[in-house]
């Protein structure tokens, strides 16, 4: 039952379906399961049979609580809000140059104190968050997201004062913070579990009535990769709040390619002809091809290969190894790893260069040199061309040196990585010092999950028959929306047919209908 909820996204399972698998005596099995639970876990983890369906009590209670709280916040808005926004938009240099975002800003809190912002990849959700933050510049603001990369992205994109940023886990573990914020933003809501969202609401809104002035902005895309823990609240929430509380951004900014835009929309909805409509675009635009060696021939410099598996002939490890061998630059070995000039990289989740260098920032190795070889001070020096331009002030206080810009105009930084000492050697920095760890990974190929939030001019997606069953609608949609110009999906006709026939958005209609009984 837990797998059916967490993997298939079904909060309520028909009792008849359960009986087909486990036999008619479901009630006895449910009772036996309840009696086997630790007594403190029984209320939350127990299975419940009601309305001809079976469900896990905790999951139902969490989403019921969330919907009830959001409904309360949506009862009324802020007096004179729309007039204040229109006056602000008439001021020079407000930075809002999109009519859809202007309309959204104007009505967002006019009749509700909660705003749910949905939007596909590249529609400017982060930009809208920044606009809202700038309008409420003098108010105290809290920005929450599930992952550190998402929090770092918010820090980069939001240009306003009175801001506090935190991961949800860190926030929920903290004590005594949160009650004095005027507006709370939760980003990438599709990755936020029901239990975490309930925790946020209990911490920040438990004692706030509908006349309070605390505001909530919930932002995300229900079609991208889901939360690891069960989280269906953001998909369901829009069905229980007034239309005035919901905004969907539809104008794509990531790409202007008509073929890509049409493919994204058809995969996103999977309506009408379903698989046939998607196949038509894939075929007409020549986005698909058989799995062959052409995958190793780069279309351009800004290219990535996306996979789900790490091992195998067309796994991430082997593709990275093969393409690095094809790189004509000299190999430099450091420990068990090898590096070459012109290798593409992605920085890892490390606090060594934060906030200037962040997790998943793209770059390219521009120079490598091993210094003091054979001595106790041996280290490797990397020059890395970043996918951005830095100023001298950005490098102040950082453990890297800012070099002259690359011919592309991008910034180049220099830093060293020291040789990690063994456990029996004297290491005053500690065995796992951040200066001992190479802060990036070679990235000719990465996983689809790792690529979420990234964009490339050219994207190649590898789907073999070993992983076809792992390709969900959200994973496939996330993969194809990483491309700005060129897209190629490598698979066999058989795999193509199976994937296109199996991927479809989750149907939440039955869950929504049954949840209404508990509200």
Coordinates of C-alpha atoms in Angstrom, one line a residue:
X1 CA 0.0 0.0 0.0
X2 CA 2.9 2.4 0.8
X3 CA 4.5 1.6 -2.6
X4 CA 1.2 2.2 -4.4
X5 CA 0.9 5.6 -2.8
X6 CA 4.6 6.8 -2.9
X7 CA 5.5 5.3 -6.3
X8 CA 2.2 5.4 -8.2
X9 CA 0.9 8.6 -6.5
X10 CA -2.5 7.0 -5.5
X11 CA -3.6 8.1 -2.0
X12 CA -6.7 6.0 -2.1
X13 CA -6.7 2.4 -3.5
X14 CA -10.0 0.7 -4.3
X15 CA -10.7 -2.1 -1.9
X16 CA -11.6 -4.4 -4.9
X17 CA -8.1 -3.9 -6.3
X18 CA -6.5 -4.8 -3.0
X19 CA -8.6 -7.9 -2.7
X20 CA -7.6 -9.0 -6.2
X21 CA -4.0 -9.1 -5.0
X22 CA -4.3 -10.1 -1.3
X23 CA -7.5 -12.1 -1.1
X24 CA -11.0 -11.3 0.3
X25 CA -10.0 -11.1 3.9
X26 CA -8.5 -7.6 3.7
X27 CA -10.0 -6.5 7.1
X28 CA -8.1 -9.3 8.9
X29 CA -4.8 -8.3 7.2
X30 CA -5.3 -4.7 8.1
X31 CA -5.9 -5.6 11.7
X32 CA -2.8 -7.9 11.8
X33 CA -0.7 -5.1 10.4
X34 CA -2.1 -2.6 12.9
X35 CA -1.3 -5.0 15.8
X36 CA 2.2 -5.5 14.5
X37 CA 3.0 -1.8 14.6
X38 CA 4.9 -0.1 17.4
X39 CA 2.2 1.4 19.6
X40 CA 3.4 5.0 19.1
X41 CA 3.2 4.6 15.3
X42 CA -0.3 3.1 15.2
X43 CA -2.3 6.3 14.7
X44 CA -0.2 7.6 11.8
X45 CA 0.9 4.4 10.0
X46 CA -2.3 2.5 10.3
X47 CA -4.3 1.4 7.3
X48 CA -7.9 2.6 7.1
X49 CA -10.8 1.2 5.1
X50 CA -13.5 3.7 4.3
X51 CA -15.8 4.5 1.3
X52 CA -14.7 1.3 -0.4
X53 CA -11.1 2.4 -0.5
X54 CA -8.0 1.6 1.6
X55 CA -5.4 4.2 2.5
X56 CA -2.6 5.1 5.0
X57 CA -4.0 7.3 7.7
X58 CA -1.0 9.6 8.0
X59 CA -1.0 10.5 4.3
X60 CA -4.7 11.3 4.3
X61 CA -4.4 13.4 7.5
X62 CA -1.4 15.4 6.2
X63 CA -3.0 16.4 2.9
X64 CA -6.3 17.2 4.6
X65 CA -4.5 19.5 7.0
X66 CA -2.6 21.2 4.2
X67 CA -5.8 21.8 2.1
X68 CA -7.7 23.1 5.1
X69 CA -5.0 25.6 6.0
X70 CA -4.6 26.8 2.4
X71 CA -8.4 27.2 2.1
X72 CA -8.4 29.3 5.2
X73 CA -5.6 31.6 3.8
X74 CA -7.6 32.0 0.6
X75 CA -10.7 33.5 2.2
X76 CA -9.7 37.1 1.8
X77 CA -6.9 39.3 0.5
X78 CA -5.0 42.5 1.3
X79 CA -6.9 45.8 1.3
X80 CA -5.9 48.1 -1.7
X81 CA -3.3 45.5 -2.8
X82 CA -4.0 45.7 -6.6
X83 CA -3.9 49.5 -6.5
X84 CA -0.6 49.5 -4.7
X85 CA 0.9 47.0 -7.3
X86 CA -0.4 49.1 -10.2
X87 CA 1.2 52.2 -8.7
X88 CA 4.5 50.3 -8.3
X89 CA 4.4 49.0 -11.8
X90 CA 4.1 52.6 -13.1
X91 CA 7.3 53.5 -11.4
X92 CA 10.5 53.5 -13.6
X93 CA 13.0 50.6 -13.3
X94 CA 10.7 48.1 -11.6
X95 CA 12.1 45.4 -13.9
X96 CA 8.8 43.7 -14.8
X97 CA 8.7 43.5 -18.6
X98 CA 6.3 40.6 -19.1
X99 CA 2.5 41.3 -19.3
X100 CA 1.6 37.9 -17.9
X101 CA 3.7 38.5 -14.8
X102 CA 2.3 42.1 -14.4
X103 CA -1.2 40.6 -14.4
X104 CA -0.2 37.9 -12.0
X105 CA 1.4 40.4 -9.6
X106 CA -1.6 42.7 -9.8
X107 CA -4.2 40.1 -8.7
X108 CA -2.1 37.7 -6.6
X109 CA -3.1 38.9 -3.1
X110 CA -6.2 41.0 -4.0
X111 CA -8.6 38.3 -2.8
X112 CA -6.3 35.7 -1.1
X113 CA -3.4 35.5 1.2
X114 CA -2.0 32.4 -0.5
X115 CA -0.7 32.3 -4.1
X116 CA -0.1 29.1 -6.0
X117 CA 2.2 29.6 -9.0
X118 CA 2.5 26.8 -11.5
X119 CA 4.6 26.9 -14.6
X120 CA 6.6 24.6 -16.9
X121 CA 10.3 24.7 -17.3
X122 CA 11.7 28.0 -18.3
X123 CA 8.6 30.1 -17.9
X124 CA 10.2 32.5 -15.4
X125 CA 9.0 31.2 -12.0
X126 CA 12.2 32.4 -10.3
X127 CA 11.9 35.8 -12.0
X128 CA 8.3 36.1 -10.7
X129 CA 9.5 35.3 -7.1
X130 CA 12.1 38.1 -7.5
X131 CA 9.4 40.6 -8.6
X132 CA 7.2 39.7 -5.6
X133 CA 10.2 40.0 -3.2
X134 CA 11.0 43.5 -4.7
X135 CA 7.5 44.7 -4.3
X136 CA 7.5 43.6 -0.7
X137 CA 11.1 44.9 -0.3
X138 CA 10.6 46.3 3.2
X139 CA 8.7 43.3 4.6
X140 CA 10.4 40.4 6.3
X141 CA 10.6 37.5 3.9
X142 CA 11.5 33.8 4.3
X143 CA 12.5 31.6 1.3
X144 CA 12.3 27.8 1.7
X145 CA 13.2 25.0 -0.7
X146 CA 13.8 21.3 -0.3
X147 CA 17.4 21.2 -1.6
X148 CA 20.5 23.3 -1.1
X149 CA 20.8 23.9 -4.9
X150 CA 17.3 25.3 -4.9
X151 CA 18.0 27.6 -2.0
X152 CA 21.2 28.8 -3.6
X153 CA 19.3 29.5 -6.8
X154 CA 16.9 31.7 -4.8
X155 CA 19.8 33.6 -3.2
X156 CA 21.1 34.3 -6.7
X157 CA 17.8 35.3 -8.2
X158 CA 16.2 37.4 -5.4
X159 CA 17.5 41.0 -5.3
X160 CA 15.6 42.4 -2.3
X161 CA 16.3 43.2 1.3
X162 CA 14.9 41.6 4.5
X163 CA 15.4 38.1 3.2
X164 CA 16.1 34.8 5.0
X165 CA 16.9 31.6 3.0
X166 CA 16.9 28.1 4.3
X167 CA 16.3 24.5 3.3
X168 CA 13.0 23.1 4.7
X169 CA 14.8 20.5 6.7
X170 CA 17.0 23.0 8.5
X171 CA 14.1 25.3 9.1
X172 CA 11.9 22.6 10.6
X173 CA 14.8 21.5 12.9
X174 CA 15.3 25.1 14.1
X175 CA 13.5 26.4 17.1
X176 CA 12.0 29.8 17.7
X177 CA 12.3 31.1 14.1
X178 CA 9.7 32.0 11.6
X179 CA 6.9 33.7 13.5
X180 CA 7.9 37.2 12.6
X181 CA 8.0 36.8 8.8
X182 CA 5.5 38.8 6.7
X183 CA 5.7 36.7 3.5
X184 CA 6.9 33.1 3.1
X185 CA 8.0 31.6 -0.3
X186 CA 8.2 27.9 -0.8
X187 CA 10.0 27.0 -4.1
X188 CA 10.0 23.7 -6.2
X189 CA 6.9 22.6 -4.3
X190 CA 6.5 19.4 -6.3
X191 CA 9.6 18.2 -4.4
X192 CA 8.2 19.0 -1.0
X193 CA 6.7 16.1 0.8
X194 CA 3.2 16.3 2.5
X195 CA 4.8 15.9 5.9
X196 CA 7.2 18.7 5.4
X197 CA 4.6 21.1 4.0
X198 CA 2.4 20.3 7.0
X199 CA 5.4 21.1 9.3
X200 CA 5.8 24.5 7.5
X201 CA 2.2 25.4 8.0
X202 CA 2.1 24.3 11.6
X203 CA 5.2 26.3 12.4
X204 CA 4.3 29.5 10.5
X205 CA 0.5 29.6 10.2
X206 CA -1.0 27.5 13.1
X207 CA -2.1 30.6 15.1
X208 CA -3.0 32.8 12.1
X209 CA -6.7 33.4 11.4
X210 CA -8.1 34.5 8.1
X211 CA -7.8 38.2 9.1
X212 CA -4.0 37.9 9.7
X213 CA -1.6 39.6 7.3
X214 CA 1.0 36.8 6.8
X215 CA 1.3 35.8 3.1
X216 CA 2.3 32.5 1.5
X217 CA 3.7 32.0 -2.1
X218 CA 3.9 28.4 -3.3
X219 CA 5.8 27.9 -6.6
X220 CA 6.5 24.8 -8.6
X221 CA 5.8 22.5 -11.6
X222 CA 3.8 19.3 -10.9
X223 CA 5.1 17.8 -14.2
X224 CA 8.8 17.7 -13.2
X225 CA 10.5 15.1 -11.0
X226 CA 8.6 14.4 -7.8
X227 CA 9.7 14.5 -4.2
X228 CA 11.5 11.5 -2.8
X229 CA 9.1 11.2 0.0
X230 CA 5.3 11.2 -0.8
X231 CA 4.1 14.6 -1.8
X232 CA 0.9 15.1 -3.8
X233 CA -0.4 18.2 -2.0
X234 CA 0.8 20.7 -4.6
X235 CA -0.9 18.9 -7.4
X236 CA -4.2 18.6 -5.4
X237 CA -4.2 22.1 -3.8
X238 CA -5.3 24.0 -6.8
X239 CA -8.6 22.0 -6.8
X240 CA -9.5 23.3 -3.4
X241 CA -8.7 27.0 -3.5
X242 CA -10.4 29.8 -5.5
X243 CA -9.2 30.5 -9.0
X244 CA -8.0 33.9 -7.8
X245 CA -5.3 32.1 -5.7
X246 CA -3.9 30.2 -8.7
X247 CA -1.6 31.4 -11.4
X248 CA -0.1 29.3 -14.2
X249 CA 2.8 30.8 -16.2
X250 CA 2.6 29.7 -19.8
X251 CA 5.1 31.8 -21.7
X252 CA 8.3 29.9 -22.2
X253 CA 11.6 31.8 -22.1
X254 CA 14.1 28.9 -22.2
X255 CA 13.7 28.3 -25.9
X256 CA 12.1 29.9 -29.0
X257 CA 12.3 26.7 -31.1
X258 CA 8.8 26.0 -32.2
X259 CA 9.4 22.2 -32.5
X260 CA 10.7 22.0 -28.9
X261 CA 7.8 24.1 -27.6
X262 CA 5.2 21.9 -29.3
X263 CA 6.9 18.7 -28.0
X264 CA 7.1 20.1 -24.5
X265 CA 3.4 21.0 -24.5
X266 CA 2.2 17.6 -25.9
X267 CA 4.3 15.6 -23.5
X268 CA 3.2 17.8 -20.6
X269 CA -0.4 17.3 -21.2
X270 CA -0.5 13.9 -23.0
X271 CA -4.0 14.7 -24.0
X272 CA -5.9 14.3 -27.3
X273 CA -4.1 11.7 -29.4
X274 CA -1.7 11.0 -26.5
X275 CA 1.3 8.9 -27.7
X276 CA 0.6 9.5 -31.4
X277 CA 0.6 13.3 -31.0
X278 CA 4.0 13.1 -29.2
X279 CA 5.4 10.6 -31.8
X280 CA 4.3 12.9 -34.6
X281 CA 6.5 15.8 -33.3
X282 CA 9.4 13.5 -32.5
X283 CA 9.3 12.1 -36.0
X284 CA 8.7 15.4 -37.9
X285 CA 11.4 17.3 -36.1
X286 CA 13.8 14.3 -36.2
X287 CA 14.3 14.3 -32.5
X288 CA 14.7 10.5 -32.3
X289 CA 17.3 8.1 -33.6
X290 CA 18.5 4.5 -33.0
X291 CA 21.1 4.0 -30.3
X292 CA 24.5 4.1 -32.1
X293 CA 27.9 5.7 -32.1
X294 CA 26.6 9.1 -33.3
X295 CA 25.9 9.8 -29.6
X296 CA 29.6 10.4 -29.2
X297 CA 29.8 13.1 -31.9
X298 CA 29.2 16.4 -30.3
X299 CA 26.8 18.9 -31.9
X300 CA 28.3 21.9 -30.1
X301 CA 30.3 22.9 -27.0
X302 CA 27.2 23.4 -24.8
X303 CA 26.0 19.8 -24.8
X304 CA 25.0 17.2 -22.3
X305 CA 24.1 13.5 -22.5
X306 CA 21.3 12.4 -20.1
X307 CA 21.0 8.9 -18.7
X308 CA 19.3 7.1 -15.8
X309 CA 21.8 4.4 -15.3
X310 CA 25.5 4.7 -14.3
X311 CA 26.7 1.3 -15.5
X312 CA 26.5 -0.5 -18.8
X313 CA 27.7 0.4 -22.3
X314 CA 25.5 3.5 -22.5
X315 CA 25.7 4.3 -18.8
X316 CA 26.9 7.6 -17.4
X317 CA 30.3 6.2 -16.3
X318 CA 31.2 4.6 -19.6
X319 CA 30.0 7.6 -21.7
X320 CA 32.1 10.0 -19.6
X321 CA 35.1 7.7 -19.9
X322 CA 34.8 7.3 -23.7
X323 CA 34.3 11.0 -24.4
X324 CA 37.1 12.0 -22.2
X325 CA 39.4 9.5 -24.1
X326 CA 38.3 11.2 -27.3
X327 CA 39.5 14.6 -25.9
X328 CA 42.9 15.1 -27.5
X329 CA 44.3 17.0 -24.4
X330 CA 47.0 15.5 -22.2
X331 CA 45.7 13.3 -19.3
X332 CA 46.5 14.4 -15.8
X333 CA 45.9 11.7 -13.1
X334 CA 45.0 12.7 -9.6
X335 CA 44.3 9.8 -7.3
X336 CA 42.0 7.4 -9.1
X337 CA 40.6 10.2 -11.3
X338 CA 41.7 11.6 -14.6
X339 CA 41.3 15.1 -15.9
X340 CA 41.9 16.9 -19.2
X341 CA 41.8 20.5 -20.5
X342 CA 38.4 21.1 -22.2
X343 CA 36.6 18.5 -20.0
X344 CA 33.1 19.9 -19.2
X345 CA 32.3 19.9 -15.5
X346 CA 29.5 20.5 -13.0
X347 CA 30.4 21.8 -9.5
X348 CA 29.2 19.6 -6.6
X349 CA 27.3 20.5 -3.5
X350 CA 30.2 22.0 -1.5
X351 CA 30.5 25.1 0.6
X352 CA 34.1 25.8 -0.4
X353 CA 33.2 28.7 -2.8
X354 CA 29.7 29.6 -1.8
X355 CA 27.8 31.6 -2.6
X356 CA 29.7 32.5 -5.7
X357 CA 30.2 29.0 -7.0
X358 CA 27.1 26.8 -6.4
X359 CA 26.0 23.2 -6.9
X360 CA 25.4 22.3 -10.5
X361 CA 27.2 25.4 -11.9
X362 CA 28.5 24.6 -15.3
X363 CA 32.1 25.0 -16.3
X364 CA 35.0 23.7 -18.4
X365 CA 38.6 22.9 -17.4
X366 CA 40.9 25.5 -19.0
X367 CA 44.2 24.4 -17.4
X368 CA 45.7 21.8 -15.1
X369 CA 49.0 21.6 -13.3
X370 CA 50.4 19.4 -10.5
X371 CA 52.5 21.5 -8.2
X372 CA 55.3 20.4 -5.8
X373 CA 55.0 16.9 -7.1
X374 CA 56.5 14.3 -4.7
X375 CA 56.6 16.6 -1.7
X376 CA 54.4 17.0 1.3
X377 CA 52.8 20.1 -0.2
X378 CA 51.9 18.4 -3.5
X379 CA 48.6 19.7 -5.0
X380 CA 46.8 20.0 -8.2
X381 CA 45.9 23.4 -9.7
X382 CA 42.8 23.8 -11.8
X383 CA 41.9 26.8 -14.0
X384 CA 38.1 26.5 -14.7
X385 CA 36.1 28.6 -17.2
X386 CA 32.7 29.3 -15.6
X387 CA 29.4 29.7 -17.3
X388 CA 29.1 33.2 -16.0
X389 CA 31.0 36.5 -15.5
X390 CA 32.4 37.4 -12.1
X391 CA 33.7 40.8 -10.8
X392 CA 36.7 41.3 -8.6
X393 CA 34.4 41.9 -5.6
X394 CA 32.9 38.4 -6.1
X395 CA 36.4 36.9 -5.5
X396 CA 37.0 38.8 -2.4
X397 CA 37.5 36.5 0.6
X398 CA 37.2 33.4 -1.6
X399 CA 39.8 30.6 -1.9
X400 CA 40.1 31.0 -5.7
X401 CA 42.0 33.5 -7.9
X402 CA 40.1 35.4 -10.6
X403 CA 42.1 35.2 -13.9
X404 CA 41.7 37.2 -17.1
X405 CA 38.5 36.3 -18.9
X406 CA 38.3 33.5 -21.5
X407 CA 37.9 34.3 -25.2
X408 CA 34.2 33.6 -24.8
X409 CA 34.0 36.5 -22.2
X410 CA 33.3 34.1 -19.3
X411 CA 35.3 34.3 -16.1
X412 CA 38.2 31.9 -15.3
X413 CA 39.0 31.0 -11.8
X414 CA 42.1 29.2 -10.4
X415 CA 42.2 27.1 -7.3
X416 CA 44.2 24.2 -5.9
X417 CA 43.3 20.8 -4.3
X418 CA 45.7 19.4 -1.9
X419 CA 46.7 15.7 -1.7
X420 CA 44.5 14.0 1.0
X421 CA 46.6 12.6 3.8
X422 CA 46.1 9.1 5.1
X423 CA 44.5 8.4 8.5
X424 CA 47.9 7.8 10.1
X425 CA 49.5 11.1 8.9
X426 CA 49.4 14.4 10.7
X427 CA 46.7 16.4 9.0
X428 CA 45.9 19.7 10.9
X429 CA 43.0 20.5 8.6
X430 CA 41.2 17.2 9.3
X431 CA 41.1 14.1 7.1
X432 CA 38.2 15.3 5.0
X433 CA 39.1 19.0 4.6
X434 CA 37.2 20.7 1.7
X435 CA 40.6 21.7 0.3
X436 CA 41.4 18.0 -0.2
X437 CA 38.3 17.3 -2.4
X438 CA 38.0 18.1 -6.1
X439 CA 34.8 20.3 -6.0
X440 CA 33.4 19.2 -9.4
X441 CA 32.6 16.2 -11.5
X442 CA 33.3 15.4 -15.1
X443 CA 30.1 16.0 -17.0
X444 CA 30.0 14.8 -20.6
X445 CA 27.0 12.8 -19.3
X446 CA 24.9 13.1 -16.1
X447 CA 21.7 11.7 -14.7
X448 CA 18.4 13.2 -15.6
X449 CA 17.8 13.8 -11.8
X450 CA 21.1 15.7 -11.6
X451 CA 20.2 17.8 -14.7
X452 CA 17.0 19.2 -13.2
X453 CA 17.4 23.0 -13.1
X454 CA 20.0 23.0 -15.9
X455 CA 19.7 24.0 -19.5
X456 CA 22.0 23.2 -22.5
X457 CA 22.0 24.2 -26.2
X458 CA 22.1 20.5 -27.1
X459 CA 20.7 17.6 -25.2
X460 CA 21.0 13.9 -26.0
X461 CA 18.9 11.4 -24.0
X462 CA 19.7 7.7 -23.8
X463 CA 16.9 5.3 -23.0
X464 CA 17.8 1.6 -23.3
X465 CA 15.6 -1.4 -22.8
X466 CA 17.2 -1.9 -19.3
X467 CA 15.7 1.3 -18.0
X468 CA 12.5 1.8 -20.0
X469 CA 10.3 0.9 -17.0
X470 CA 12.0 3.6 -14.9
X471 CA 11.0 6.4 -17.4
X472 CA 8.0 8.1 -15.8
X473 CA 6.1 11.0 -17.3
X474 CA 7.9 13.4 -15.0
X475 CA 11.3 12.1 -15.7
X476 CA 10.8 12.2 -19.5
X477 CA 9.4 15.7 -19.4
X478 CA 12.2 16.9 -17.2
X479 CA 14.8 15.4 -19.6
X480 CA 13.4 16.9 -22.8
X481 CA 13.0 20.4 -21.3
X482 CA 16.7 20.8 -20.6
X483 CA 17.3 21.6 -24.3
X484 CA 17.3 25.1 -25.7
X485 CA 18.0 24.4 -29.4
X486 CA 18.8 20.8 -30.2
X487 CA 17.3 17.6 -28.9
X488 CA 18.0 13.9 -29.7
X489 CA 16.4 10.9 -28.0
X490 CA 18.4 7.7 -28.5
X491 CA 16.3 4.5 -28.3
X492 CA 15.0 1.6 -30.3
X493 CA 11.6 1.6 -32.0
X494 CA 10.4 -1.0 -29.4
X495 CA 11.5 1.1 -26.5
X496 CA 10.1 4.2 -28.0
X497 CA 6.7 2.5 -28.3
X498 CA 6.7 1.2 -24.8
X499 CA 7.8 4.5 -23.2
X500 CA 5.3 6.7 -25.1
X501 CA 2.4 4.3 -24.3
X502 CA 3.3 4.2 -20.6
X503 CA 4.1 7.8 -19.7
X504 CA 1.1 9.9 -18.7
X505 CA 0.4 12.5 -16.1
X506 CA -0.9 11.3 -12.7
X507 CA -4.7 11.2 -12.5
X508 CA -5.6 12.9 -9.3
X509 CA -9.4 13.1 -10.0
X510 CA -10.4 10.2 -7.7
X511 CA -8.1 11.4 -4.8
X512 CA -9.6 14.9 -5.1
X513 CA -13.2 13.5 -5.1
X514 CA -12.5 11.3 -2.0
X515 CA -10.7 14.0 -0.1
X516 CA -13.7 16.3 -0.3
X517 CA -15.4 13.8 2.1
X518 CA -12.8 14.7 4.8
X519 CA -12.9 18.5 4.5

